[in-house]
């Protein structure tokens, strides 16, 4: 959640990510915040208005990237990759400390560097990270798919919300890692993501991928849908199977959840090989027993109150899943993924596409107003259209991709400094006195839209031999060359664009 307090003319002067209902864990309660804000606005109004002006100025400068322009050099890629390597957690995988987030673009960049150089340390970072995430509680061991992030550095206790944009990009990570290593675990996780998406996030009939699934189903809940007490496991499984599951997933009388210490997050504490060795039976037998147990537990879980699924269909996030599902078809031979991806793309073309404005931000439903569009929608759908063209050979996908890029160059391009704004140049202000335009660059967490734009321009240039596309791609890279090294891991998508 995000709370922002604005002046009557729409300028923000105070905000915060989360305020509990009452004072809790050192955070002020929302009631206290409301009273303090009201008091400040009444008694210190001049200070509040001054703070609003300073915030507007800071926001305006934060992502304008004036003075960032520099001649582009491929050595920037090494700088970004080295930054990621320095943040690598050798023990638990991932980058940095708790809370630990997935960084799919960073994984893609390091995998590309390994492909080019065959330097093993790149592959070690990728494989270790993907393996530890797959064995942790941040991955839904029963239903598939990844939660938003881990509150601890070992990937065990997640924030339970599941986002579309995390799972599409992590699906690509696991598919590409499987291509390179042929590690069965990576294929298994990719299939698990697809399984969860198909049952929870996908509109299989019309095409489309929903936005997210909530972490909780009520204010008193904290991941209860996904977690288990030892008694709940024993109620679903026969004694021998329950004992095996408890050992495999570290289910004990005392679990990891603060709000209910009996609740356990499922994570792989003992591998199938270790369990087979301890029992003196074949690994295949352990695998079969665990598969049967997971099926029973998942069936029992489906009867619980289920966290809400946000069925909004956003163009940019759908495009990311279209590309990922086309990769799943190419790498795993999943024709159902190809069909759903193309059905979704055709739905976007039929309902969200406009020759003058490009793609709407949200798939309009009956009675909903047009939601406008942003750069992310244009560049990610253009990339998905090129992916579909390469797979099917259908010219209409290519033509629409090129038309979408022309919309970007006409309405989003910064003719003075290069690069693209997040909103059309002539779009009305977000609020009175707040006509701020960003140039989205940082991966946070979706790939930076300017980097994605450079990749699309380069791909188009390769097909058409249009020098303008190539020049605009290079100018986009030059617009951020001065700041890219400072962003390090969070400029990984820029590194991928630079490699191309």
XYZ file of C-alpha atoms in Angstrom, residues 177-417:
241
model
C 18.614 -21.461 -17.021
C 17.145 -24.834 -17.991
C 18.254 -24.252 -21.589
C 21.816 -23.608 -20.464
C 22.181 -26.195 -17.676
C 19.510 -28.854 -18.396
C 18.941 -28.913 -14.621
C 15.606 -30.749 -14.030
C 14.754 -28.513 -11.035
C 14.689 -25.434 -13.268
C 12.265 -27.059 -15.698
C 10.138 -28.268 -12.777
C 9.855 -24.733 -11.377
C 9.044 -23.279 -14.814
C 6.253 -25.834 -15.158
C 5.101 -24.958 -11.638
C 4.811 -21.259 -12.490
C 2.816 -22.110 -15.618
C 0.548 -24.420 -13.614
C -0.264 -21.735 -11.047
C -0.817 -19.063 -13.678
C -3.102 -21.289 -15.747
C -5.313 -22.054 -12.736
C -5.226 -18.681 -10.947
C -4.107 -15.773 -13.130
C -5.199 -16.699 -16.650
C -8.406 -15.961 -18.513
C -8.088 -19.086 -20.636
C -11.235 -18.458 -22.695
C -10.777 -14.846 -23.791
C -7.040 -14.589 -23.256
C -5.428 -12.399 -20.630
C -3.368 -12.567 -17.460
C -4.679 -11.073 -14.225
C -2.605 -8.667 -12.154
C -2.029 -10.406 -8.810
C -3.207 -12.596 -5.973
C -3.427 -11.067 -2.493
C -1.274 -12.230 0.405
C -4.221 -12.492 2.776
C -7.986 -12.884 2.817
C -8.712 -10.767 5.934
C -7.111 -8.282 8.332
C -6.486 -11.058 10.863
C -4.729 -13.275 8.343
C -1.024 -13.388 7.485
C -0.466 -15.975 4.777
C -2.763 -18.511 6.479
C -3.916 -19.836 3.104
C -0.359 -20.846 2.211
C 0.978 -22.020 5.615
C 0.411 -25.188 7.681
C 0.381 -26.344 11.272
C 1.671 -29.827 12.035
C -1.868 -30.799 13.029
C -3.241 -29.608 9.676
C -0.711 -31.778 7.839
C -1.586 -34.797 9.983
C -5.297 -34.229 9.388
C -4.831 -34.447 5.605
C -2.185 -37.205 5.320
C -1.726 -40.698 6.779
C 0.968 -40.902 9.512
C 3.881 -42.120 7.376
C 3.208 -39.561 4.625
C 2.759 -36.777 7.189
C 6.116 -37.637 8.761
C 7.816 -37.551 5.342
C 6.278 -34.169 4.490
C 7.223 -32.744 7.895
C 10.843 -33.793 7.373
C 10.943 -32.596 3.768
C 9.319 -29.194 4.387
C 10.438 -28.549 7.982
C 6.928 -28.681 9.440
C 7.106 -28.687 13.242
C 4.994 -27.771 16.268
C 6.686 -24.361 16.215
C 6.689 -22.599 12.855
C 7.915 -19.332 11.375
C 4.833 -17.097 11.536
C 4.782 -14.447 14.294
C 0.996 -14.008 14.351
C 0.519 -17.779 14.849
C 3.686 -19.618 15.966
C 2.142 -22.982 15.066
C 1.996 -22.021 11.375
C 4.817 -23.295 9.101
C 5.994 -21.994 5.746
C 6.733 -24.934 3.441
C 10.376 -24.932 2.295
C 12.682 -27.766 1.314
C 14.777 -28.554 4.388
C 15.738 -32.081 3.251
C 16.015 -33.065 -0.421
C 14.466 -36.173 -1.915
C 17.967 -37.678 -2.170
C 18.612 -37.078 1.523
C 15.255 -38.559 2.499
C 15.858 -41.621 0.315
C 19.308 -42.148 1.845
C 17.940 -41.908 5.386
C 15.231 -44.472 4.632
C 17.249 -46.754 2.391
C 14.761 -46.585 -0.491
C 15.069 -45.403 -4.117
C 14.817 -41.665 -4.776
C 12.015 -42.312 -7.259
C 9.904 -43.849 -4.513
C 10.372 -40.803 -2.263
C 9.500 -38.534 -5.157
C 6.296 -40.457 -5.810
C 5.265 -40.381 -2.140
C 5.855 -36.635 -1.922
C 3.957 -35.988 -5.158
C 0.948 -37.877 -3.768
C 1.182 -35.912 -0.501
C 1.387 -32.558 -2.300
C -1.699 -33.420 -4.331
C -3.703 -34.180 -1.166
C -2.454 -31.043 0.587
C -3.247 -28.835 -2.403
C -6.757 -30.265 -2.607
C -7.221 -29.484 1.095
C -5.798 -25.973 0.646
C -8.234 -25.180 -2.147
C -11.074 -25.566 0.385
C -9.681 -22.744 2.563
C -10.772 -19.096 2.230
C -8.806 -17.940 -0.801
C -6.913 -14.640 -1.162
C -8.511 -12.268 -3.658
C -7.299 -12.242 -7.273
C -7.159 -8.797 -8.923
C -8.579 -9.524 -12.382
C -7.405 -6.264 -13.962
C -5.685 -6.922 -17.294
C -2.815 -4.467 -17.748
C -1.299 -4.202 -21.224
C 2.339 -4.034 -20.130
C 2.172 -6.952 -17.656
C 0.209 -9.042 -20.155
C 2.836 -8.379 -22.791
C 5.535 -9.666 -20.445
C 3.585 -12.893 -19.943
C 2.921 -13.229 -23.683
C 6.675 -13.148 -24.300
C 7.365 -15.576 -21.439
C 4.683 -18.031 -22.603
C 6.010 -17.959 -26.162
C 9.410 -18.838 -24.674
C 7.767 -21.725 -22.798
C 6.423 -23.012 -26.111
C 9.805 -22.676 -27.776
C 11.797 -24.306 -24.971
C 9.366 -26.788 -23.410
C 7.106 -27.453 -26.374
C 4.046 -26.280 -24.407
C 1.503 -25.613 -27.165
C -1.094 -24.545 -24.576
C 1.240 -21.662 -23.680
C 1.539 -20.628 -27.314
C -2.218 -20.655 -27.750
C -2.916 -18.619 -24.605
C -0.183 -16.098 -25.459
C -1.513 -15.500 -28.984
C -5.123 -15.385 -27.755
C -4.104 -12.719 -25.236
C -2.195 -10.729 -27.846
C -5.148 -10.817 -30.228
C -7.423 -9.646 -27.420
C -5.106 -6.682 -26.771
C -5.089 -5.861 -30.478
C -8.872 -6.058 -30.636
C -9.744 -4.104 -27.491
C -6.779 -2.030 -26.302
C -5.076 -0.888 -29.528
C -5.549 2.503 -31.162
C -3.544 3.659 -34.180
C -3.315 7.202 -32.826
C -2.457 6.504 -29.179
C -1.055 2.966 -29.167
C -2.092 0.570 -26.408
C -4.338 1.522 -23.497
C -2.882 0.901 -20.053
C -5.719 -1.386 -19.004
C -7.931 -3.719 -21.002
C -11.254 -1.836 -20.975
C -14.299 -3.676 -19.697
C -17.886 -2.644 -20.364
C -18.715 0.625 -18.630
C -15.088 1.517 -17.865
C -13.519 4.732 -19.079
C -10.349 4.788 -21.183
C -7.364 4.700 -18.821
C -4.867 6.373 -21.131
C -1.491 4.829 -21.843
C 2.110 4.928 -20.684
C 5.459 4.056 -22.244
C 5.616 0.614 -20.599
C 2.463 -0.468 -22.426
C 3.869 0.497 -25.817
C 7.353 -0.989 -25.564
C 6.471 -4.265 -23.823
C 3.585 -4.987 -26.202
C 5.820 -4.075 -29.168
C 8.357 -6.636 -27.904
C 5.619 -9.263 -27.534
C 4.406 -8.503 -31.064
C 7.909 -9.085 -32.441
C 8.120 -12.348 -30.478
C 4.802 -13.449 -31.982
C 5.923 -12.449 -35.473
C 9.134 -14.450 -35.125
C 7.159 -17.488 -33.991
C 4.240 -17.358 -36.434
C 5.507 -15.363 -39.400
C 2.241 -13.384 -39.373
C 2.997 -9.968 -40.830
C 0.183 -8.228 -38.905
C 2.140 -8.667 -35.664
C 5.220 -7.057 -37.183
C 3.265 -4.182 -38.730
C 1.554 -3.354 -35.428
C 4.894 -3.491 -33.590
C 6.309 -0.954 -36.043
C 3.208 1.256 -35.762
C 3.505 1.133 -31.960
C 7.144 2.228 -32.111
C 6.144 5.117 -34.366
C 3.613 6.171 -31.704
C 6.467 6.082 -29.158
C 8.731 8.205 -31.351
C 5.963 10.708 -32.051
C 4.484 11.027 -28.558
C 7.085 9.895 -25.988
C 10.480 10.709 -27.519
C 12.649 13.482 -26.023
C 13.921 15.210 -29.156
C 16.410 17.322 -27.180
C 18.207 14.816 -24.961
